[in-house]
Short mmCIF file of C-alpha atoms and ligand atoms in Angstrom, two decimals:
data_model
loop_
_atom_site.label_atom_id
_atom_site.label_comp_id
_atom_site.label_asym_id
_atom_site.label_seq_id
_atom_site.Cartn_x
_atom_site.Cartn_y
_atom_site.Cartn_z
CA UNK A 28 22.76 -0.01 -5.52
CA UNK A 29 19.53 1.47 -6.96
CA UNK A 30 17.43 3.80 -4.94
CA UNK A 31 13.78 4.14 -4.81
CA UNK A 32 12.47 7.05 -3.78
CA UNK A 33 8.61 7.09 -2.31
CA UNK A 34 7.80 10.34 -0.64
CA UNK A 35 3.94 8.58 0.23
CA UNK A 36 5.01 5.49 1.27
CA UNK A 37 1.31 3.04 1.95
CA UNK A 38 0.24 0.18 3.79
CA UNK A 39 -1.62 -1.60 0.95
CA UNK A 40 -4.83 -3.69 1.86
CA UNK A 41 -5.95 -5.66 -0.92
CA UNK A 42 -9.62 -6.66 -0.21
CA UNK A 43 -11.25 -10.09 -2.12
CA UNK A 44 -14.67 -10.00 -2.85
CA UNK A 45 -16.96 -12.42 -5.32
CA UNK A 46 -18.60 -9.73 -7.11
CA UNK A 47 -18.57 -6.24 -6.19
CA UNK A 48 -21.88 -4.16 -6.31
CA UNK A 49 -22.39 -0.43 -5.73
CA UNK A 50 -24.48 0.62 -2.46
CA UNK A 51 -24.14 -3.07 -1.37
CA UNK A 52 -22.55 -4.91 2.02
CA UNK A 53 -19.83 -7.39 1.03
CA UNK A 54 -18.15 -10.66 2.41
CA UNK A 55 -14.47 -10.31 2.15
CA UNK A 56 -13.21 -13.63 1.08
CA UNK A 57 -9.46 -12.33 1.59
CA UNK A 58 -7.06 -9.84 3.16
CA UNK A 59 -3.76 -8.91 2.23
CA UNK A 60 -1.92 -6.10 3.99
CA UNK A 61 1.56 -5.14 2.30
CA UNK A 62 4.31 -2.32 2.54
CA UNK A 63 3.38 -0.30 -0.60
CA UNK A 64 3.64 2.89 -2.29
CA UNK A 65 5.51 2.82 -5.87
CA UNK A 66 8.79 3.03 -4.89
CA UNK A 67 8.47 0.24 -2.70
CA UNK A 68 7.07 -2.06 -5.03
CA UNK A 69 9.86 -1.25 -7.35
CA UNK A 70 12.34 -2.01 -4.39
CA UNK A 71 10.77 -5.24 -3.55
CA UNK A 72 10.58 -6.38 -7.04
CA UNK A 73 14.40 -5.47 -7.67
CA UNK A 74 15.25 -7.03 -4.41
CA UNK A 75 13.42 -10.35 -5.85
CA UNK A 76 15.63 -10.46 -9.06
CA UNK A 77 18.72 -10.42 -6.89
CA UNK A 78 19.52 -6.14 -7.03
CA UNK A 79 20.84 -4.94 -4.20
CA UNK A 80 18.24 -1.26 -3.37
CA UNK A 81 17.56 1.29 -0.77
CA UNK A 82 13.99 2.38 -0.24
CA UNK A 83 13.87 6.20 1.06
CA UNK A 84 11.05 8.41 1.64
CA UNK A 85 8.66 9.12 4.59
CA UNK A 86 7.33 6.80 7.18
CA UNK A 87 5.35 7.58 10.11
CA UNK A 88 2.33 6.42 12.98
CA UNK A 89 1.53 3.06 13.53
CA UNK A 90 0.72 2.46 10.27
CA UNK A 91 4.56 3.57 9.03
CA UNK A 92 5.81 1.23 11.56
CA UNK A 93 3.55 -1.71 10.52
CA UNK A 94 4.81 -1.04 6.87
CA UNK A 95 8.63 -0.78 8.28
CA UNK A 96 8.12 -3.73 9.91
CA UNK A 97 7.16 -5.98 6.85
CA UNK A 98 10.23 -4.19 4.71
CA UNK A 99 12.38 -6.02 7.25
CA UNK A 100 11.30 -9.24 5.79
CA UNK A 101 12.32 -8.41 2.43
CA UNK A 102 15.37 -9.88 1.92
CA UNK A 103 18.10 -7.21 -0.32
CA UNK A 104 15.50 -4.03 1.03
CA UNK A 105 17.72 -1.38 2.71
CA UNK A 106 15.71 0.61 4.78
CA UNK A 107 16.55 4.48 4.80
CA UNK A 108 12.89 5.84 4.86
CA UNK A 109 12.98 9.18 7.24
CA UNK A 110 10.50 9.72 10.17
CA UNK A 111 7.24 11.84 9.60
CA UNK A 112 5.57 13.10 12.95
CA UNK A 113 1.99 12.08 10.90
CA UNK A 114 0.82 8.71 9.97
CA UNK A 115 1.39 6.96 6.73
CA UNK A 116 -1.29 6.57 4.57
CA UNK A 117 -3.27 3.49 3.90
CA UNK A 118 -4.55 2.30 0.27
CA UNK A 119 -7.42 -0.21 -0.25
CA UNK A 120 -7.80 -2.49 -3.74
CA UNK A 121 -10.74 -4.29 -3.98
CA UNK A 122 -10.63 -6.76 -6.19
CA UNK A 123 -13.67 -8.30 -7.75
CA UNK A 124 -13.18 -12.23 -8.17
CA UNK A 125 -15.84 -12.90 -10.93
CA UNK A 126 -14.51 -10.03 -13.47
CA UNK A 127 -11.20 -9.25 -11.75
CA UNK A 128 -11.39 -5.80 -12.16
CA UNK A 129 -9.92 -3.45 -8.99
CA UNK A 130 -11.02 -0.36 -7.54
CA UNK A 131 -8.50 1.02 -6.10
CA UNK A 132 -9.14 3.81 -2.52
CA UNK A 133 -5.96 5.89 -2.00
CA UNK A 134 -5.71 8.07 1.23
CA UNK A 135 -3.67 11.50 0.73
CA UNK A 136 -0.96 10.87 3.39
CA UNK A 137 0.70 12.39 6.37
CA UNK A 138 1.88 16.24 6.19
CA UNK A 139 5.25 16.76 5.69
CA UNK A 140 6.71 19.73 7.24
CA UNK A 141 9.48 22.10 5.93
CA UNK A 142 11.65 20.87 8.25
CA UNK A 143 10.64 17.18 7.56
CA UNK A 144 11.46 18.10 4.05
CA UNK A 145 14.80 19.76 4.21
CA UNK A 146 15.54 17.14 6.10
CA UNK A 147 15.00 14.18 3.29
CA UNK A 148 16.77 16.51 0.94
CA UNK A 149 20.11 16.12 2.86
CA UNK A 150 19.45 12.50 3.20
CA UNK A 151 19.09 12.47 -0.41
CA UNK A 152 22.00 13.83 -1.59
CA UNK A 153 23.93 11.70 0.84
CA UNK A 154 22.55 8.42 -0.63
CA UNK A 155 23.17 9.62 -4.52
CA UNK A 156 26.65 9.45 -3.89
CA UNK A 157 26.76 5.51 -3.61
CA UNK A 158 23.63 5.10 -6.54
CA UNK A 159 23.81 3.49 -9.62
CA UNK A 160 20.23 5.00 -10.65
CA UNK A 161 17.58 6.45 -9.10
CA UNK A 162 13.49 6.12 -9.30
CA UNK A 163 10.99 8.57 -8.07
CA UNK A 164 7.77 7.06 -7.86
CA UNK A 165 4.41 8.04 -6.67
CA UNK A 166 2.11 11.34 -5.54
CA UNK A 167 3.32 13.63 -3.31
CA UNK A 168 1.85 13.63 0.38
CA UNK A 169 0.47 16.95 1.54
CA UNK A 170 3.33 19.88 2.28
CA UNK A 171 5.88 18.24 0.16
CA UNK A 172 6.09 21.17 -2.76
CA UNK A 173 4.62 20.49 -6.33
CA UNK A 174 8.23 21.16 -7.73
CA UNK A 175 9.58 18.37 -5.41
CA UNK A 176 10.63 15.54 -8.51
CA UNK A 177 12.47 18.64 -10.62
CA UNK A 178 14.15 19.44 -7.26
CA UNK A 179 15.30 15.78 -7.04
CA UNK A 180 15.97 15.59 -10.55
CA UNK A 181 18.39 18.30 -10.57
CA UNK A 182 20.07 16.95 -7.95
CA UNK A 183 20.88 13.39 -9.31
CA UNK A 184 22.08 15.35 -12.29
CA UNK A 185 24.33 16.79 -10.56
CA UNK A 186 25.36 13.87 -8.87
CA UNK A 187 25.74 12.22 -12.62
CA UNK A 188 23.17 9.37 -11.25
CA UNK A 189 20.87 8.18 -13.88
CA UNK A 190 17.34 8.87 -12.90
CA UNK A 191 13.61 7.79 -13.88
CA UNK A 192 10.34 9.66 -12.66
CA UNK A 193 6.88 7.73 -12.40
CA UNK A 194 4.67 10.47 -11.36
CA UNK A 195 1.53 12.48 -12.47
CA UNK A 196 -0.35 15.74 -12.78
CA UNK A 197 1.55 18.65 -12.31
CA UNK A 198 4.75 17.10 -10.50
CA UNK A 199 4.97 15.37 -13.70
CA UNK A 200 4.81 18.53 -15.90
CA UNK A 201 7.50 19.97 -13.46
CA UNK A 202 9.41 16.89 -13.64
CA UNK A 203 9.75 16.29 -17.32
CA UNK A 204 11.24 19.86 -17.41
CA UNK A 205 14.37 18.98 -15.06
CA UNK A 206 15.22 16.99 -18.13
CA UNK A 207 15.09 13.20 -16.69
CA UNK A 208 16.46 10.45 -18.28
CA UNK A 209 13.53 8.10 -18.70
CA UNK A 210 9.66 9.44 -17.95
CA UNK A 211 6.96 6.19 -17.66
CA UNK A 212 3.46 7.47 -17.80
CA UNK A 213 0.75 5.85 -18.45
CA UNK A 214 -1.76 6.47 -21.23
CA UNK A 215 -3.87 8.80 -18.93
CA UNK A 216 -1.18 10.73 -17.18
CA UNK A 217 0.17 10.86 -20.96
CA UNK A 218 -2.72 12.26 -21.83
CA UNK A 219 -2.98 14.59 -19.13
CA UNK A 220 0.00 15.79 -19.91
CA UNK A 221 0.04 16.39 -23.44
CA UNK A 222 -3.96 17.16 -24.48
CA UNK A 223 -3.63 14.09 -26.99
CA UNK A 224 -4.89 10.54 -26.58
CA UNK A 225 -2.92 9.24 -29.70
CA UNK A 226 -0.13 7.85 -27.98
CA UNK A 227 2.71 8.09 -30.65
CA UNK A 228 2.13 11.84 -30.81
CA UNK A 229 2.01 12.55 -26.75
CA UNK A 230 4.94 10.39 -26.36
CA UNK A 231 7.03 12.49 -28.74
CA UNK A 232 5.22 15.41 -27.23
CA UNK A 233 6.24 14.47 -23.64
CA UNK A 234 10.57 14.03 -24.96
CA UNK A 235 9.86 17.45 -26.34
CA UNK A 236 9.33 18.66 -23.07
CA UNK A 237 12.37 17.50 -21.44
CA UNK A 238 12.43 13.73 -21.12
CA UNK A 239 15.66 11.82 -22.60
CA UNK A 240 13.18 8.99 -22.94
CA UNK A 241 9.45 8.28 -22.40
CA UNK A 242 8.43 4.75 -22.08
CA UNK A 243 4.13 4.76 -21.99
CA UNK A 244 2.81 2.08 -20.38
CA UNK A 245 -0.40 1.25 -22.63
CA UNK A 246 -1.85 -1.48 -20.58
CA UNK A 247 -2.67 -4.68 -22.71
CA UNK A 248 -1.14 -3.26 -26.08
CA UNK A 249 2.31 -2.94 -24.03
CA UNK A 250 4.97 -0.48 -23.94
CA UNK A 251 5.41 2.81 -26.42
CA UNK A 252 9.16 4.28 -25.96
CA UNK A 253 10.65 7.09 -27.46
CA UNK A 254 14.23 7.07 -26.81
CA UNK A 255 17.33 9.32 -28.02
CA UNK A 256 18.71 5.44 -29.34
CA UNK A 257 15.15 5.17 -31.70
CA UNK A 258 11.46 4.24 -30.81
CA UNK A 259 9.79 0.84 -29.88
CA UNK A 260 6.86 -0.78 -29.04
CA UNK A 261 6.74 -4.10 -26.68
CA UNK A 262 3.56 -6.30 -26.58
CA UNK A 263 2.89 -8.85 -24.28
CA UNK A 264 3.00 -12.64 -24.97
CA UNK A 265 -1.48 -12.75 -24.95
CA UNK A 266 -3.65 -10.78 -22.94
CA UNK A 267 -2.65 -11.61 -19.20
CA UNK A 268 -5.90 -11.98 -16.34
CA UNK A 269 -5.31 -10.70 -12.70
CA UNK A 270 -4.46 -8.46 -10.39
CA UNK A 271 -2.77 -5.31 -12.27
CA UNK A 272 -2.42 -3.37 -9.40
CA UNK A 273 1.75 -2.76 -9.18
CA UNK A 274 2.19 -4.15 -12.97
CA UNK A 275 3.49 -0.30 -13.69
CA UNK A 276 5.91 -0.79 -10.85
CA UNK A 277 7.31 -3.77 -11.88
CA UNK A 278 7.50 -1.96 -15.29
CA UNK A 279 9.43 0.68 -13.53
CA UNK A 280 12.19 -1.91 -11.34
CA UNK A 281 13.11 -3.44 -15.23
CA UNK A 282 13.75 0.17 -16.78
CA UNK A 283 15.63 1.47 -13.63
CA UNK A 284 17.75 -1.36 -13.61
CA UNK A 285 18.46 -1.13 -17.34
CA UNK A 286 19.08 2.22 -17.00
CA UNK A 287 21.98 1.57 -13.96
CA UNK A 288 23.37 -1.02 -16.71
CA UNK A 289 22.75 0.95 -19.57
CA UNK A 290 21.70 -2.13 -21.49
CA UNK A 291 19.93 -1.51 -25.05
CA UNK A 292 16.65 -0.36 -24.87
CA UNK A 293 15.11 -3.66 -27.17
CA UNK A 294 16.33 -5.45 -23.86
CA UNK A 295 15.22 -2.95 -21.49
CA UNK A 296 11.35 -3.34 -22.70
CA UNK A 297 11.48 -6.84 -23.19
CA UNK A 298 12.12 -7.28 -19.43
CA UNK A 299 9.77 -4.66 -18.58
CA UNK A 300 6.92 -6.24 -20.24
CA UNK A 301 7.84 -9.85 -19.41
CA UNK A 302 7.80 -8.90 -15.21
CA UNK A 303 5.06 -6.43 -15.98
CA UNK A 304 3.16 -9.36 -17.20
CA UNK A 305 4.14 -11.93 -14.51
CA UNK A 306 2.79 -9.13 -11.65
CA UNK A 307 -0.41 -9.64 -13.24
CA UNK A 308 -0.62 -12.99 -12.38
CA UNK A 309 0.90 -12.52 -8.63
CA UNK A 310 -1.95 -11.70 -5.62
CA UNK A 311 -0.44 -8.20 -4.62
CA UNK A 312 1.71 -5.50 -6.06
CA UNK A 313 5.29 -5.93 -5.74
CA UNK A 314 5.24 -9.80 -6.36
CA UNK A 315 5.86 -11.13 -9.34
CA UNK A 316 5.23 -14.94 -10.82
CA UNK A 317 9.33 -15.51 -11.38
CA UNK A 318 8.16 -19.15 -13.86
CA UNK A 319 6.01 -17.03 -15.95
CA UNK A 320 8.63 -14.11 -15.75
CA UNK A 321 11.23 -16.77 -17.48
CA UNK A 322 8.51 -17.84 -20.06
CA UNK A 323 7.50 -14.45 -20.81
CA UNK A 324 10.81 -13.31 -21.74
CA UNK A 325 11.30 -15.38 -24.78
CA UNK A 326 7.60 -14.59 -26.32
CA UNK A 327 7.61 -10.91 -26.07
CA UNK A 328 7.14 -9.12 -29.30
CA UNK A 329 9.50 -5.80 -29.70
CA UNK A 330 9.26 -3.89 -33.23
CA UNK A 331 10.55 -0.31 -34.15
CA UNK A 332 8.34 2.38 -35.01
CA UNK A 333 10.02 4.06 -37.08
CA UNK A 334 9.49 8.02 -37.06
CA UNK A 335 8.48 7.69 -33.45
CA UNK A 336 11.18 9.20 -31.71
O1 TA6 B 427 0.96 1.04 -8.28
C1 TA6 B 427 0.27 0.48 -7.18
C2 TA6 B 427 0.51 1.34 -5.98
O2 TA6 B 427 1.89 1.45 -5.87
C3 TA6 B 427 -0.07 0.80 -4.70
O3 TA6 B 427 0.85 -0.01 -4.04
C4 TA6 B 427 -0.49 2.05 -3.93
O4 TA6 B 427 0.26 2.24 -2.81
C5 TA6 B 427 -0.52 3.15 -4.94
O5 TA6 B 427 -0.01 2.64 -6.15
C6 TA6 B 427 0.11 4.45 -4.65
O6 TA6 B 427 0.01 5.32 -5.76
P1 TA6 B 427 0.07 6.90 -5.60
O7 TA6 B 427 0.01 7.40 -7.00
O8 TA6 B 427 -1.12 7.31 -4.77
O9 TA6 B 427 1.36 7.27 -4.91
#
């Protein structure tokens, strides 16, 4: 199985309004409220293509048991989140209909205690030993350390499970030096990261630090990977119009399960950017269009860039 790993798990809301307006009162034309947080939008997206995956992280409040829940729904969604004495966090996305453009409202999450935390670690290690690959997705809620991901890295290392961190600021810094096997920022954390905004020169900046692989996500131009194997980019079929909210996650379930198959890395990118693509054009993160999915596969461009690993 592959195992997700969301330390802030989220009950998304995703709020529809016809044209949003600064300093302005606004009819919502539609609610959506979904179990969310990275990791779980990988996990439902995996579950969707027929992948059997375990979800684990924190859950607490009533909020954590509205989002567990929902997971029960998802058909091929093992459940091994841990209990947190605070609540889960909520998120907010509102989407404006006339431009489609989101603004997206993230709430910092529930403190973890030591305790709370030495506790996941044991659970952690315990579900490793029947992974295929592991992702760790997402910020960190408050009292989880900064040096959490390397912690976790190490660990699946050790374990000889293939792991993939989606993660930013300074867990991502301390992350990419526990030497993971595939890093996916995106062209800010990239550039957060490294200083530069040319993305061919962060990317190889960011495998210098520790990363077997670094796959940027670079919105409509595609992906940017720098692999041990050689360097690619992957651009989507035509510019895609809709929600992007979870299109990184989806980007994430296609590279985690390539990396439990070890399939080539031309394949790898083509799926990523053909479900990346078909999230766009679903209502709320973690869904995918599975018809546009099938079409997308066959149109998406992958060339090498030669020098870029
Ligand atoms: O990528 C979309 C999303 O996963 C939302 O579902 C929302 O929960 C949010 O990102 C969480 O991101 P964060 O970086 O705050 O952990």
């Amino acid at each position: 199985m592959i195992l997700t790993v969301t330390l802030n798990t989220a009950l998304d809301f995703t709020y529809r309004v016809p044209r949003l307006t600064p300093h302005a009162s606004h009819r919502v034309t539609d609610v959506t409220e979904r179990p969310g947080g990275k990791g779980l939008n990988v996990a439902r997206v995996l579950a969707a293509l027929g992948r059997p995956v375990t979800v684990t992280g924190f859950a607490g409040g009533s909020t954590g048991a509205a989002l567990r829940a929902q997971l029960a729904e998802d058909i091929g969604v093992r459940d091994a989140l841990l209990d947190v004495a605070g609540r889960t966090r909520r998120t907010v996305a509102v989407v404006d209909e006339r431009t489609g453009d989101t603004t997206q409202l993230n709430e910092p999450g529930p403190l973890v205690s030591p305790a709370e935390w030495a506790r996941f670690l044991t659970s952690y290690e315990e579900l490793l030993t029947s992974a295929d690959a592991v992702a760790l997705c997402g910020s960190l809620p408050p009292g989880v350390p900064v040096g959490a991901y390397a912690r976790l890295i190490r660990a699946a290392r050790a374990a000889r499970v293939p792991v993939l961190l989606d993660t930013s600021g300074e867990p991502l810094r301390r992350g990419i030096a526990a030497r993971p096997d595939v890093v996916k920022p995106n062209a800010d954390e990239l550039a957060e990261l490294t200083g530069s905004h040319e993305p061919l020169r962060a990317t190889r900046d960011a495998r210098r630090r520790g990363a077997h692989a670094v796959v940027a996500s670079l919105g409509a131009d595609g992906l940017l990977a720098a692999t041990p194997d050689g360097a690619w980019q992957a651009a989507p079929p035509a510019a895609v119009r809709g929600n992007p909210t979870g299109a990184g996650d989806s980007v994430v379930a296609a590279l985690v399960a390539g990396l439990a198959e070890a399939s080539p890395w031309p394949r790898r990118l083509t799926h990523a950017v053909a479900l990346s693509a078909a999230t766009v054009l679903a209502p709320v993160a973690g869904e995918f269009d599975a018809a546009a999915y099938e079409e997308f596969l066959g149109r998406v461009a992958v060339t090498e860039r030669a020098g870029a690993a």
